[in-house]
PDB file of C-alpha atoms in Angstrom:
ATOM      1  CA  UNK A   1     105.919 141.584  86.380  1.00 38.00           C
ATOM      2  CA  UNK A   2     102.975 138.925  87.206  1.00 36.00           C
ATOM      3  CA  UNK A   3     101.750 139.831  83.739  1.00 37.00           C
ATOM      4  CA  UNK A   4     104.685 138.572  82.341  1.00 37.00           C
ATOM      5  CA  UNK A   5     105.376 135.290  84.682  1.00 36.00           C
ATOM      6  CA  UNK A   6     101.514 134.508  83.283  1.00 34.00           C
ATOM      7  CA  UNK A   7     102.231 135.618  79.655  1.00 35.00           C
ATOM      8  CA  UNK A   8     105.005 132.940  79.779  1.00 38.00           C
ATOM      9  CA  UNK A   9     103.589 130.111  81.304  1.00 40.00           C
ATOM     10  CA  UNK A  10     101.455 130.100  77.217  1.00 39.00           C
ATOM     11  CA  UNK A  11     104.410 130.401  75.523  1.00 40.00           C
ATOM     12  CA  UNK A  12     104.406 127.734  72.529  1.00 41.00           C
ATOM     13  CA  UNK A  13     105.945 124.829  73.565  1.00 43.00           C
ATOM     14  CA  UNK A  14     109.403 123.648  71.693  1.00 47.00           C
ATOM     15  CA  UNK A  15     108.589 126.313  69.327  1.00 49.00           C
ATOM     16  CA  UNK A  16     105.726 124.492  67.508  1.00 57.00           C
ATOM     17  CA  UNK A  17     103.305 127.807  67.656  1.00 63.00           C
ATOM     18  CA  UNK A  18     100.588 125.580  69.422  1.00 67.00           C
ATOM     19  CA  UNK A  19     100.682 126.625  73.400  1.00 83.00           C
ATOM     20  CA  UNK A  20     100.648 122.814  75.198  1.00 87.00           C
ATOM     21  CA  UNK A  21      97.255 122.841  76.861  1.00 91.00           C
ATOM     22  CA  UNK A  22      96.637 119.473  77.437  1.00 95.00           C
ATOM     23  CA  UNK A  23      93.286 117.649  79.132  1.00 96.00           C
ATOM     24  CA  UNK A  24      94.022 114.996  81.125  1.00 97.00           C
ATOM     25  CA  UNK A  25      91.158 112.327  80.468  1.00 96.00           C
ATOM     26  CA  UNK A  26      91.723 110.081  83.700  1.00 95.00           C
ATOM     27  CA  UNK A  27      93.217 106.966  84.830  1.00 96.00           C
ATOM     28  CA  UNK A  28      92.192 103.117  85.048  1.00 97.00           C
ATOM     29  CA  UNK A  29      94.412 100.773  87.534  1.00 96.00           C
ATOM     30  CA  UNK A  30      94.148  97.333  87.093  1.00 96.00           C
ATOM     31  CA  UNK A  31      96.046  94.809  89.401  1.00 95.00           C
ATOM     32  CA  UNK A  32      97.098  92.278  87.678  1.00 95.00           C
ATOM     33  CA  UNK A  33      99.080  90.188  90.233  1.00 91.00           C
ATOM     34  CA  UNK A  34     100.490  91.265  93.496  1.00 89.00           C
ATOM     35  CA  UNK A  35     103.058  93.906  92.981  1.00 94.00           C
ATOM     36  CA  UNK A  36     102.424  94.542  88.918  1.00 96.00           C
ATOM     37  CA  UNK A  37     100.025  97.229  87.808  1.00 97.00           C
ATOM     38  CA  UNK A  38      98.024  98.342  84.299  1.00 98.00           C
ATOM     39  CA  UNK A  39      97.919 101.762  83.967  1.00 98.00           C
ATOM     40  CA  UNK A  40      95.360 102.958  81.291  1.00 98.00           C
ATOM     41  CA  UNK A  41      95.480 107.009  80.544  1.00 98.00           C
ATOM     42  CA  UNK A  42      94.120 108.925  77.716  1.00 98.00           C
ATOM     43  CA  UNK A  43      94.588 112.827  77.408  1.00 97.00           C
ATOM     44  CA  UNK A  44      94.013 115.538  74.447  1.00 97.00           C
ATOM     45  CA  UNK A  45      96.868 117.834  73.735  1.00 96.00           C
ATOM     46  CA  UNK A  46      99.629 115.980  73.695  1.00 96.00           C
ATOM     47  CA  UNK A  47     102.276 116.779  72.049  1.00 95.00           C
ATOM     48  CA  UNK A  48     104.034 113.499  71.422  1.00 95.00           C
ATOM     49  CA  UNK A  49     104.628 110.136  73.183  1.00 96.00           C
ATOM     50  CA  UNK A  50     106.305 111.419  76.201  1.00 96.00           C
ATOM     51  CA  UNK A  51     103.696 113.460  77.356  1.00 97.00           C
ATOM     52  CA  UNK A  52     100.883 110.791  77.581  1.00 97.00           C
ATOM     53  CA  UNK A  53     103.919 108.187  78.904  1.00 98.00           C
ATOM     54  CA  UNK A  54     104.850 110.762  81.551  1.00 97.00           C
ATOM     55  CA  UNK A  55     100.762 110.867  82.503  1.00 98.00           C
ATOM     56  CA  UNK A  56     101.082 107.128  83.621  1.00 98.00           C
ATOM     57  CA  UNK A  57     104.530 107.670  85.012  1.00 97.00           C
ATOM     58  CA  UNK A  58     102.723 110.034  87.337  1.00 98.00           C
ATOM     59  CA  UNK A  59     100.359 107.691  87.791  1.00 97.00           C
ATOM     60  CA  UNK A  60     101.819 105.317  88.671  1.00 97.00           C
ATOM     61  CA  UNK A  61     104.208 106.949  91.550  1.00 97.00           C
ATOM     62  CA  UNK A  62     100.973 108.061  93.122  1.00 97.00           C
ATOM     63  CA  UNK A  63      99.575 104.559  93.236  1.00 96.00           C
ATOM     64  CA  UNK A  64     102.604 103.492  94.424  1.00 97.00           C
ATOM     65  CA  UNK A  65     102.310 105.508  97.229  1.00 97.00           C
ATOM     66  CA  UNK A  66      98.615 105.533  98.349  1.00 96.00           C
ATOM     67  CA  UNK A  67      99.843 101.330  98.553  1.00 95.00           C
ATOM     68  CA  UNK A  68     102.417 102.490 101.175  1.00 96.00           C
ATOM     69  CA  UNK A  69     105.156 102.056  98.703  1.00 97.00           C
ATOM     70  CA  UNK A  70     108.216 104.163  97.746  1.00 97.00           C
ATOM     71  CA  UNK A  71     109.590 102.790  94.176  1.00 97.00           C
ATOM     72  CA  UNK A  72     107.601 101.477  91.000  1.00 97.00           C
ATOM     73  CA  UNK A  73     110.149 100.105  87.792  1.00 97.00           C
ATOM     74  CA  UNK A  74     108.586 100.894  84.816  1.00 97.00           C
ATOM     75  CA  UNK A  75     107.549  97.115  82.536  1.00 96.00           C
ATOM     76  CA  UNK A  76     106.058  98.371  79.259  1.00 97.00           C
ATOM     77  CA  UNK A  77     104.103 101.068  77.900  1.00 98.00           C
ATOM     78  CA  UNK A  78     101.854 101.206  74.604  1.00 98.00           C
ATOM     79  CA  UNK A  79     100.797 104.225  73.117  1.00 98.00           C
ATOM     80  CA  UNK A  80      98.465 105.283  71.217  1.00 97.00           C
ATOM     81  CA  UNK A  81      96.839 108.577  68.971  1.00 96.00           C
ATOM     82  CA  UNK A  82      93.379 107.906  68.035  1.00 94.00           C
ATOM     83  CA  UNK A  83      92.118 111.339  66.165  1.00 94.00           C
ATOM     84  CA  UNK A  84      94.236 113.453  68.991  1.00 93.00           C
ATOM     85  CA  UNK A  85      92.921 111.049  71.514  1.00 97.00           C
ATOM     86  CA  UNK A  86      96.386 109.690  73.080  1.00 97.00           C
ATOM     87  CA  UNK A  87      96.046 106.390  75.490  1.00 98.00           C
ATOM     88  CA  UNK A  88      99.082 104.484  77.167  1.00 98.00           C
ATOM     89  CA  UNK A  89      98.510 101.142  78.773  1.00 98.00           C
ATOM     90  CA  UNK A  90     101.690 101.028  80.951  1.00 98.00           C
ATOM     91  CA  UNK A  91     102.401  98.381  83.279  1.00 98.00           C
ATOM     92  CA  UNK A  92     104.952  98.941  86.492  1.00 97.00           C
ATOM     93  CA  UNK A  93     105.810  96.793  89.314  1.00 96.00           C
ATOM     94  CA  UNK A  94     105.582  98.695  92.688  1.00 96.00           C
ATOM     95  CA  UNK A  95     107.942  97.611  95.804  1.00 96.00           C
ATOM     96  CA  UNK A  96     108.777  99.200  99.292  1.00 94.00           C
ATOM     97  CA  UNK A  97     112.810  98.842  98.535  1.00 92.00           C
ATOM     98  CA  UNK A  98     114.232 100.162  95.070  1.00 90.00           C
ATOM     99  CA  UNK A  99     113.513  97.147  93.084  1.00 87.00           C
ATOM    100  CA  UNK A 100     116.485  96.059  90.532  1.00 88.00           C
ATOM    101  CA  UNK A 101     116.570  97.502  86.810  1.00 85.00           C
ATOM    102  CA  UNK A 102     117.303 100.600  84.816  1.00 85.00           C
ATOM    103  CA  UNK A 103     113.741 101.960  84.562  1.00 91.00           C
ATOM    104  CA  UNK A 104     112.843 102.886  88.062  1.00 94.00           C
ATOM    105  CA  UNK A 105     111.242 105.393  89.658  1.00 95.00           C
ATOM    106  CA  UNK A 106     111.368 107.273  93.374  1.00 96.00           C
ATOM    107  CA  UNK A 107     107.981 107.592  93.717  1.00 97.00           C
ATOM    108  CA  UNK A 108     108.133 111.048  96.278  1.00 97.00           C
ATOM    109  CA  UNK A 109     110.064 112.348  93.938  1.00 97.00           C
ATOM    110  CA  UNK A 110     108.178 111.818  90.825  1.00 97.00           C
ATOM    111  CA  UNK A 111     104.748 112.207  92.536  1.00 97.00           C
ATOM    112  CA  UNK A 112     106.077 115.845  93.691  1.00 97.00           C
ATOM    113  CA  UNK A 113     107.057 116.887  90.198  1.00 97.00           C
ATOM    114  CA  UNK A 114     103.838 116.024  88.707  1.00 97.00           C
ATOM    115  CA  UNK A 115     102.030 117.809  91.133  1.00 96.00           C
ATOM    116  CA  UNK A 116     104.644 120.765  90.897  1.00 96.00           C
ATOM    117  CA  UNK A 117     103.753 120.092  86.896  1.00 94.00           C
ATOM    118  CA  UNK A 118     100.035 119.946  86.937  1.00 94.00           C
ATOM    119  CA  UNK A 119      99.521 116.156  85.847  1.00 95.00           C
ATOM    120  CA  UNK A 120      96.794 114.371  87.474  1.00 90.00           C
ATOM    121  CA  UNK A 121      97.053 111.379  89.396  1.00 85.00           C
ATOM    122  CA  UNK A 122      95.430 108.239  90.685  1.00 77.00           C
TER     123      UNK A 122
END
């Protein structure tokens, strides 16, 4: 039974034939003024966009919260591949309160899925 819980945590991922094994290459924080944040991430293994964009998502909840905040709203986010090397510079506005907009983000909640999911953070 174990054999088989372990056996299909490789299974490809959306059927490509390439098991997702990604290597998370770390995380840069730049404060740019009061409440708005730079995220720069880079990882190997990605297997589109959303996986280096959820990187500084994570990122970004758990800076949020070592700042003794409970909400970020996402800004922007740039990505890049560079020979399998994929960077995002992502920029989010942190707050205590849920700040206004459609892109937001409960940091506890986010922080505890990326954990749950294995994605580094700040």
């Amino acid at each position: 039974m174990a054999a088989a819980a372990f056996l299909g945590a490789c299974a490809p991922a959306g059927g490509a034939g390439v098991p997702f094994a990604p290597e998370y290459r770390g995380v840069k924080t730049d404060l740019l003024d009061g409440d708005l944040v730079n995220f720069h991430v880079a990882m190997t293994g990605a297997r589109g966009s959303a996986d280096v964009a959820r990187y500084a998502e994570c990122a970004a909840a758990q800076y949020a919260l070592i700042r003794g905040y409970g909400f970020a709203r996402h800004v922007r986010t740039n990505i890049a591949d560079e020979g399998g090397i994929w960077r995002a510079d992502a920029v989010y506005t942190i707050s205590p309160a849920l700040p206004r907009g459609l892109k937001t983000i409960d940091a506890e909640v986010v922080a505890a899925d990326c954990a749950e999911n294995g994605i580094p953070m700040v």
